[in-house]
mmCIF file of C-alpha atoms in Angstrom:
data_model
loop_
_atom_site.group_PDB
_atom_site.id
_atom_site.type_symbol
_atom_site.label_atom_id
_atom_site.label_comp_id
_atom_site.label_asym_id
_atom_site.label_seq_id
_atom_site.Cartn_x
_atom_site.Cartn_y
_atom_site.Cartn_z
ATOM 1 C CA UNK I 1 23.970 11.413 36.618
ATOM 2 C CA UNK I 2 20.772 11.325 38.372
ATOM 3 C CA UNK I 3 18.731 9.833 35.959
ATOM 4 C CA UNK I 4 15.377 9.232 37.715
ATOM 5 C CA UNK I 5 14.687 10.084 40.886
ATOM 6 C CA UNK I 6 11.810 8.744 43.159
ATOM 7 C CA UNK I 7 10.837 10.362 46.370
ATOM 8 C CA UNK I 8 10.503 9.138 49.462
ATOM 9 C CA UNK I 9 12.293 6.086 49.402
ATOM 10 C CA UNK I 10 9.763 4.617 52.579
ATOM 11 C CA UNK I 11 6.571 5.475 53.843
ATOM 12 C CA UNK I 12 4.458 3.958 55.989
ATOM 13 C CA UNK I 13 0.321 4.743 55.888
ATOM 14 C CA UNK I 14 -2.632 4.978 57.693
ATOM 15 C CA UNK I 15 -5.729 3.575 55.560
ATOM 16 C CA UNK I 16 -7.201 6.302 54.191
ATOM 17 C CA UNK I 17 -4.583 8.858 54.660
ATOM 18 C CA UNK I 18 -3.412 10.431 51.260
ATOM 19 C CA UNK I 19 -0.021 11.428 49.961
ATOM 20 C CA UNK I 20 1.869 11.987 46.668
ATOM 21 C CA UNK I 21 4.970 9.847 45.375
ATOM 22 C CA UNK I 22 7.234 12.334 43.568
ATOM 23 C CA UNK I 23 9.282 11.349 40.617
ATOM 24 C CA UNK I 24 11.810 13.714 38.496
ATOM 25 C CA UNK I 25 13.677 12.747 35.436
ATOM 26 C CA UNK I 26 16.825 15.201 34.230
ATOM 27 C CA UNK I 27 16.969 13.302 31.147
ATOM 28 C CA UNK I 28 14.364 15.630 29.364
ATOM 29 C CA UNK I 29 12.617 12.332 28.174
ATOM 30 C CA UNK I 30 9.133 12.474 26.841
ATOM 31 C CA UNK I 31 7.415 9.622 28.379
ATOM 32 C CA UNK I 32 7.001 9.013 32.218
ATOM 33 C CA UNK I 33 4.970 6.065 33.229
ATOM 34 C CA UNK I 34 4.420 4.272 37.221
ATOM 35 C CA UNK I 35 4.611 0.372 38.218
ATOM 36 C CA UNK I 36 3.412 -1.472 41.329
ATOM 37 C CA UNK I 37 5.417 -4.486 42.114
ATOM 38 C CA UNK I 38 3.771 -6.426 44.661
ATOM 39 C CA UNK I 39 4.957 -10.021 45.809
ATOM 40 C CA UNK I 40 5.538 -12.530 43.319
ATOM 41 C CA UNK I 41 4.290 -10.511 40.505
ATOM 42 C CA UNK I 42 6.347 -8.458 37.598
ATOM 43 C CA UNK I 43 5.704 -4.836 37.469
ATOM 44 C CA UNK I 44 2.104 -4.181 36.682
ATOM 45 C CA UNK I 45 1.460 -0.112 34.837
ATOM 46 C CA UNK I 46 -0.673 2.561 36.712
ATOM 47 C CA UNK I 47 -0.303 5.150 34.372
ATOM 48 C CA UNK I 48 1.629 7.262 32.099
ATOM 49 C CA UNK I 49 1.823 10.152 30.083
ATOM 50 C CA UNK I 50 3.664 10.857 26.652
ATOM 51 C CA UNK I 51 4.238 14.519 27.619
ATOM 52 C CA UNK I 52 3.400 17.389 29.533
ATOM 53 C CA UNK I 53 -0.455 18.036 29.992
ATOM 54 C CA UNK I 54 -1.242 14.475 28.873
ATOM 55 C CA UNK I 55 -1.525 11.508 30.758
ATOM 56 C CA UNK I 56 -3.182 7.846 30.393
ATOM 57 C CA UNK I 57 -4.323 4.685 32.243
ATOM 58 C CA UNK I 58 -2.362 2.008 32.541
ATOM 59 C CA UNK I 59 -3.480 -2.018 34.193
ATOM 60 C CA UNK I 60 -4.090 -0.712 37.440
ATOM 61 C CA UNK I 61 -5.142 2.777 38.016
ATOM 62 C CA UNK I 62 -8.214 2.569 40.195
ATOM 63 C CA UNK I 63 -7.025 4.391 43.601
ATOM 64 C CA UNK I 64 -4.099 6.378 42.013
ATOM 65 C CA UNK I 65 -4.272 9.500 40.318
ATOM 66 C CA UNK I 66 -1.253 11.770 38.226
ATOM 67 C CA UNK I 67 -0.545 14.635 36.669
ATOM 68 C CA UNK I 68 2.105 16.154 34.576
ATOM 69 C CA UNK I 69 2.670 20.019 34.172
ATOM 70 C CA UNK I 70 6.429 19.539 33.074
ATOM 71 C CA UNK I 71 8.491 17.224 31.259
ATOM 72 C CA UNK I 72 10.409 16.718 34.377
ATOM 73 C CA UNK I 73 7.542 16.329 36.897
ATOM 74 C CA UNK I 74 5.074 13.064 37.422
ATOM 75 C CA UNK I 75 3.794 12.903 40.570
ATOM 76 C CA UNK I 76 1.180 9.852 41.598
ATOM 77 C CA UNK I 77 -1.422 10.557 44.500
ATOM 78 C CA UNK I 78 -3.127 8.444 46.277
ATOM 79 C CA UNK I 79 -5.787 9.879 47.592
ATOM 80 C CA UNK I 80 -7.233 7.792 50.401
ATOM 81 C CA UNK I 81 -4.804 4.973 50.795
ATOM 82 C CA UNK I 82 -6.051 0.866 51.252
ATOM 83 C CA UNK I 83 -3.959 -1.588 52.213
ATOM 84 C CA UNK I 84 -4.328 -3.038 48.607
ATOM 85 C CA UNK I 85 -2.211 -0.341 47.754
ATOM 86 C CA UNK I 86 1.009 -1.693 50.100
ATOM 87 C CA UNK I 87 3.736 -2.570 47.626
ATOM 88 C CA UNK I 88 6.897 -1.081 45.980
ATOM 89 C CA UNK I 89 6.539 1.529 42.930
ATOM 90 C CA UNK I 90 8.591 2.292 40.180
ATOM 91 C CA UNK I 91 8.709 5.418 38.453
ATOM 92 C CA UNK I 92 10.298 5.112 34.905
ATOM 93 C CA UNK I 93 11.153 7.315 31.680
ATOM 94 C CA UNK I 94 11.991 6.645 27.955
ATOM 95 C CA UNK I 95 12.423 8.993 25.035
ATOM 96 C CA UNK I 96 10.982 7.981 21.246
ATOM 97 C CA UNK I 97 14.480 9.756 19.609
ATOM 98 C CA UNK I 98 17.625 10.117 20.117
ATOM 99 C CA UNK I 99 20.626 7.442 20.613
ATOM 100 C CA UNK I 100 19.356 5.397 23.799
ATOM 101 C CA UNK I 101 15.324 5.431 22.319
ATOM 102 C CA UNK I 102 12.980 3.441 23.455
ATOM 103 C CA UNK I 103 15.055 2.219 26.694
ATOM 104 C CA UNK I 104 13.201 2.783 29.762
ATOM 105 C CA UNK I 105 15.094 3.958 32.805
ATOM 106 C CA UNK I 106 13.364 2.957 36.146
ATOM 107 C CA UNK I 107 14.253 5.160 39.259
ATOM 108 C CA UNK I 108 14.946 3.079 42.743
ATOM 109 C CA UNK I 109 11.463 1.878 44.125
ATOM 110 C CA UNK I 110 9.208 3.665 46.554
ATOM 111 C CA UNK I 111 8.005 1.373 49.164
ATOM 112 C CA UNK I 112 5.108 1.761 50.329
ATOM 113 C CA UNK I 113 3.306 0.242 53.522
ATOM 114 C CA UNK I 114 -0.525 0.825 54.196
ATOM 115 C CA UNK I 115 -2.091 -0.371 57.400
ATOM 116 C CA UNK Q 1 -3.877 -7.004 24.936
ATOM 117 C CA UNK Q 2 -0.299 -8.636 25.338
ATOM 118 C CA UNK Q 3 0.808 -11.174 28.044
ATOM 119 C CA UNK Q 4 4.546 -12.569 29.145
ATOM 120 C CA UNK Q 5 4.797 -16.088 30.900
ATOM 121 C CA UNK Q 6 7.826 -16.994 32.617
ATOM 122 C CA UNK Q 7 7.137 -20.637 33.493
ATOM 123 C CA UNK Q 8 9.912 -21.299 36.305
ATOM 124 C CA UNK Q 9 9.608 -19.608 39.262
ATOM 125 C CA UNK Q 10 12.805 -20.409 40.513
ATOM 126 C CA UNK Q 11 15.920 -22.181 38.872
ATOM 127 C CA UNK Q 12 19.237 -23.056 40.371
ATOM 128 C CA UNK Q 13 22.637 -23.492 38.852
ATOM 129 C CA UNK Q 14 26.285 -24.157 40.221
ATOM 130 C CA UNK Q 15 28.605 -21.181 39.407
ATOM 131 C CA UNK Q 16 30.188 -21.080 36.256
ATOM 132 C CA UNK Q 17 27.840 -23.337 34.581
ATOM 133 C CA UNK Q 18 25.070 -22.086 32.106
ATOM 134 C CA UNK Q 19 21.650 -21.541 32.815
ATOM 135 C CA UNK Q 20 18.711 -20.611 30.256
ATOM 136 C CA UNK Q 21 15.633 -19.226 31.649
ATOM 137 C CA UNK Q 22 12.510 -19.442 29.936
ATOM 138 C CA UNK Q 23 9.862 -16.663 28.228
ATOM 139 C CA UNK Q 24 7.059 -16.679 26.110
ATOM 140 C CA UNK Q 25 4.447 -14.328 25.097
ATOM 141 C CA UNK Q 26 1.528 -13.672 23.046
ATOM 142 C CA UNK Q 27 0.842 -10.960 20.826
ATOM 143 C CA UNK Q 28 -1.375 -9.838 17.838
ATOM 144 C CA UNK Q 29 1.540 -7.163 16.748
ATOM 145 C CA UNK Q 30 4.459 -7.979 14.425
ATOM 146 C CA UNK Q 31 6.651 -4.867 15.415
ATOM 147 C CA UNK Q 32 7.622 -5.068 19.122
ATOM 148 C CA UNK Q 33 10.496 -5.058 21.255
ATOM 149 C CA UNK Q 34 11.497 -7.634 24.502
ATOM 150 C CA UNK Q 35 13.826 -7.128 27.037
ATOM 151 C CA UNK Q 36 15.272 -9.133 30.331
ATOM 152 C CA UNK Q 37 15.669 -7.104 33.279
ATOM 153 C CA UNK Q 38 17.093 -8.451 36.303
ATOM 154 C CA UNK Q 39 16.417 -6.921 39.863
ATOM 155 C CA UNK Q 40 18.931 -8.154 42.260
ATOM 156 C CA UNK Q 41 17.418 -7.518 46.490
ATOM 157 C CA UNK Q 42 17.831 -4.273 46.213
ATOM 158 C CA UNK Q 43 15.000 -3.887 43.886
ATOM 159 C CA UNK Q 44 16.716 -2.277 41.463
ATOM 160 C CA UNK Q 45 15.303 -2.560 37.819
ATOM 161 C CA UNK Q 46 18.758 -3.527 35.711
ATOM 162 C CA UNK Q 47 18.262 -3.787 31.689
ATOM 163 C CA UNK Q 48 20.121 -6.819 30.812
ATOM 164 C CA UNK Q 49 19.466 -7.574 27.212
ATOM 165 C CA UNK Q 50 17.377 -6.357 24.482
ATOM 166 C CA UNK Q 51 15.811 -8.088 21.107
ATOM 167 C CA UNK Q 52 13.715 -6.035 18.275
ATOM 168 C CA UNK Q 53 11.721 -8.315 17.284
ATOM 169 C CA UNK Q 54 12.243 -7.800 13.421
ATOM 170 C CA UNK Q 55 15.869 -8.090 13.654
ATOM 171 C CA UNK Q 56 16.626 -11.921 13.022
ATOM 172 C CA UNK Q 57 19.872 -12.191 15.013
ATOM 173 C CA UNK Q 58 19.840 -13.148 18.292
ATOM 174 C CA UNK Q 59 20.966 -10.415 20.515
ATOM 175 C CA UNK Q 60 23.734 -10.901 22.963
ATOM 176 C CA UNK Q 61 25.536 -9.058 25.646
ATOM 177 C CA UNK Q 62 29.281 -10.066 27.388
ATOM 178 C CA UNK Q 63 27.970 -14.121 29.172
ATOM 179 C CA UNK Q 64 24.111 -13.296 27.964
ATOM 180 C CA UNK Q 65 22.157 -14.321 24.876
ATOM 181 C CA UNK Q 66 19.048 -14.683 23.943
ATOM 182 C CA UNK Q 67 16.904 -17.397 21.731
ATOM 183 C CA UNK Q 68 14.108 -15.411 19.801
ATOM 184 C CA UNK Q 69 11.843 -17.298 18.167
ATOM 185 C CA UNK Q 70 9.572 -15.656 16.327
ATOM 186 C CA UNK Q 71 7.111 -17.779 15.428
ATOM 187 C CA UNK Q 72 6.836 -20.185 18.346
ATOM 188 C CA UNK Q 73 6.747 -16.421 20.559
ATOM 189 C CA UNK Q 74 9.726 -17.437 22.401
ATOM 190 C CA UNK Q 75 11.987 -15.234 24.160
ATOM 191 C CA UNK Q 76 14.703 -17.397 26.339
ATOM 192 C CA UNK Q 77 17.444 -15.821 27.998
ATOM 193 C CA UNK Q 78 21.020 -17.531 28.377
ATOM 194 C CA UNK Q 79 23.763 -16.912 31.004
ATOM 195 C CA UNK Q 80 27.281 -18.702 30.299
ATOM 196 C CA UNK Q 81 29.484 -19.015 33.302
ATOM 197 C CA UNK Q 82 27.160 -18.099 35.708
ATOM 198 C CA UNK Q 83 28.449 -15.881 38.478
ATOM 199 C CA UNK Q 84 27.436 -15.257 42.375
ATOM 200 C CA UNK Q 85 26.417 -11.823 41.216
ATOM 201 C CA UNK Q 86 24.222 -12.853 38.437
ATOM 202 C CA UNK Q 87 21.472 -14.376 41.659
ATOM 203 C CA UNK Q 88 18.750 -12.032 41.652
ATOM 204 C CA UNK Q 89 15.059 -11.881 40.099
ATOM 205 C CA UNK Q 90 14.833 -11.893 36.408
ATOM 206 C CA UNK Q 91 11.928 -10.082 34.227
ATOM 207 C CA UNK Q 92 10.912 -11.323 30.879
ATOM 208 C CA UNK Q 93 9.053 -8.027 28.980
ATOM 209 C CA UNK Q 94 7.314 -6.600 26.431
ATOM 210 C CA UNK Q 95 6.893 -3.462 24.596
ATOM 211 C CA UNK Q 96 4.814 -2.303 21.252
ATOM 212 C CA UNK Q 97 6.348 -0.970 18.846
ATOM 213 C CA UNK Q 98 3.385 1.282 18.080
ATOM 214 C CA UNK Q 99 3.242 4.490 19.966
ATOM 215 C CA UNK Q 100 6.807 4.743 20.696
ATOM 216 C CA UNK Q 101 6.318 2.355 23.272
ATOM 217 C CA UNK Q 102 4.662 4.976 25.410
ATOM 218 C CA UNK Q 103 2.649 2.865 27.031
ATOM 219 C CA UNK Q 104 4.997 0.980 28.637
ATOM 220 C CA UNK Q 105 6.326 -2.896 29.606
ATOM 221 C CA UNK Q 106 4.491 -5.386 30.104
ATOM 222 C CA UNK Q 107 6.377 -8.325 32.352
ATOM 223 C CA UNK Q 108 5.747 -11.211 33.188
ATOM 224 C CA UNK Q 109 6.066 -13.165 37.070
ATOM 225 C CA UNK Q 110 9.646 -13.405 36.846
ATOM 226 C CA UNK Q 111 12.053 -15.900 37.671
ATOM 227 C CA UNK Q 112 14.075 -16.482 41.051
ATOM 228 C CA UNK Q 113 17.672 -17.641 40.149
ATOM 229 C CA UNK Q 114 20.083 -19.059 43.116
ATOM 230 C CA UNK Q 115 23.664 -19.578 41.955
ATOM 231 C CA UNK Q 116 24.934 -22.098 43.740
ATOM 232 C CA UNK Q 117 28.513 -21.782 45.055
#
């Protein structure tokens, strides 16, 4: 069961290098959303998107931007990275229907270092 | 827009005893849902319990419970015989019910908890 997978697991940055977080999801879900966790803080949304071709802002998107041209497929870009933008994501997926709706599986954490 | 305090950064407890940890939130919406997830060093996100909020009865899993209270916007979370794998972070969260809860949790700060051999 893979569930949701998040790719790479590290990375380390140069500031104002750029780079794409990958996240897949074999659970055909609808909705695909990202979190930053940074130190001492809950997760905090960047965006998400309720299917393919549509996508949203969440608390934090200044810096990050997504797409989503399958149900399976949310990448997140950053496209000049700032060491603001050190700290672990989450990519996560839910479904509206169907016997576990509404519960969000998160995939393991990218983390992220920007110097 | 919707906000989740946890008010103790950090609790401790001896094994085996029981520990509540404390959540409250504020909200315009009557439909919504709230969960506890707990993310042990490995960062993991782990769903531990559930509550819709217009279900009445307190929603419980194995040695966790909740306390909902509805009206006071209170969302507690109680472990009975605390174990040395229960230490770990623990997220207090929020969803609408509107949408399909598409756009996602809201959590709040989260709450260290040492168990004490």
């Amino acid at each position: 069961n893979a569930g949701v997978t998040q790719t790479p697991k590290f990375q380390v940055l140069k500031t104002g290098q750029s780079m794409t977080l990958q996240c897949a999801q074999d659970m055909n879900h609808e909705y695909m959303s990202w979190y930053r966790q940074d130190p001492g803080m809950g997760l905090r949304l960047i965006h998400y998107s309720v299917g393919a071709g549509i996508t949203d802002q969440g608390e934090v998107p200044n810096g990050y931007n997504v797409s989503r041209s399958t149900t399976e497929d949310f990448p997140l870009r950053l496209l000049s990275a700032a060491p603001s933008q050190t700290s672990v994501y989450f990519c996560a997926s839910s479904s509206p229907s169907g016997g576990h709706r509404n519960t969000i599986y998160f995939g393991e954490g990218s983390w992220l270092t920007v110097v | 827009a919707q906000t989740v305090t946890q008010s103790q950064p950090e609790m401790s407890v001896q094994e085996a005893e029981t520990v509540t940890l404390s959540c409250t939130y504020d909200t315009s919406e009557s439909d919504y849902y709230l969960f506890w997830y707990k993310q042990p060093p490995s960062r993991q996100m782990i769903l531990v319990i559930r509550q819709e909020a217009y279900k009445q009865q307190n929603a419980t899993e194995n040695r966790f419970s909740v306390n909902f209270q509805k009206a006071a916007k209170s969302f507690s979370l109680k472990i009975s015989d605390s174990q040395l794998g229960d230490a770990a972070m623990y997220f207090c969260a929020y969803r609408s019910y509107s949408g399909g809860g598409a756009d996602g949790l809201t959590f709040g700060k989260g709450t260290h908890l040492i168990i004490q051999p």
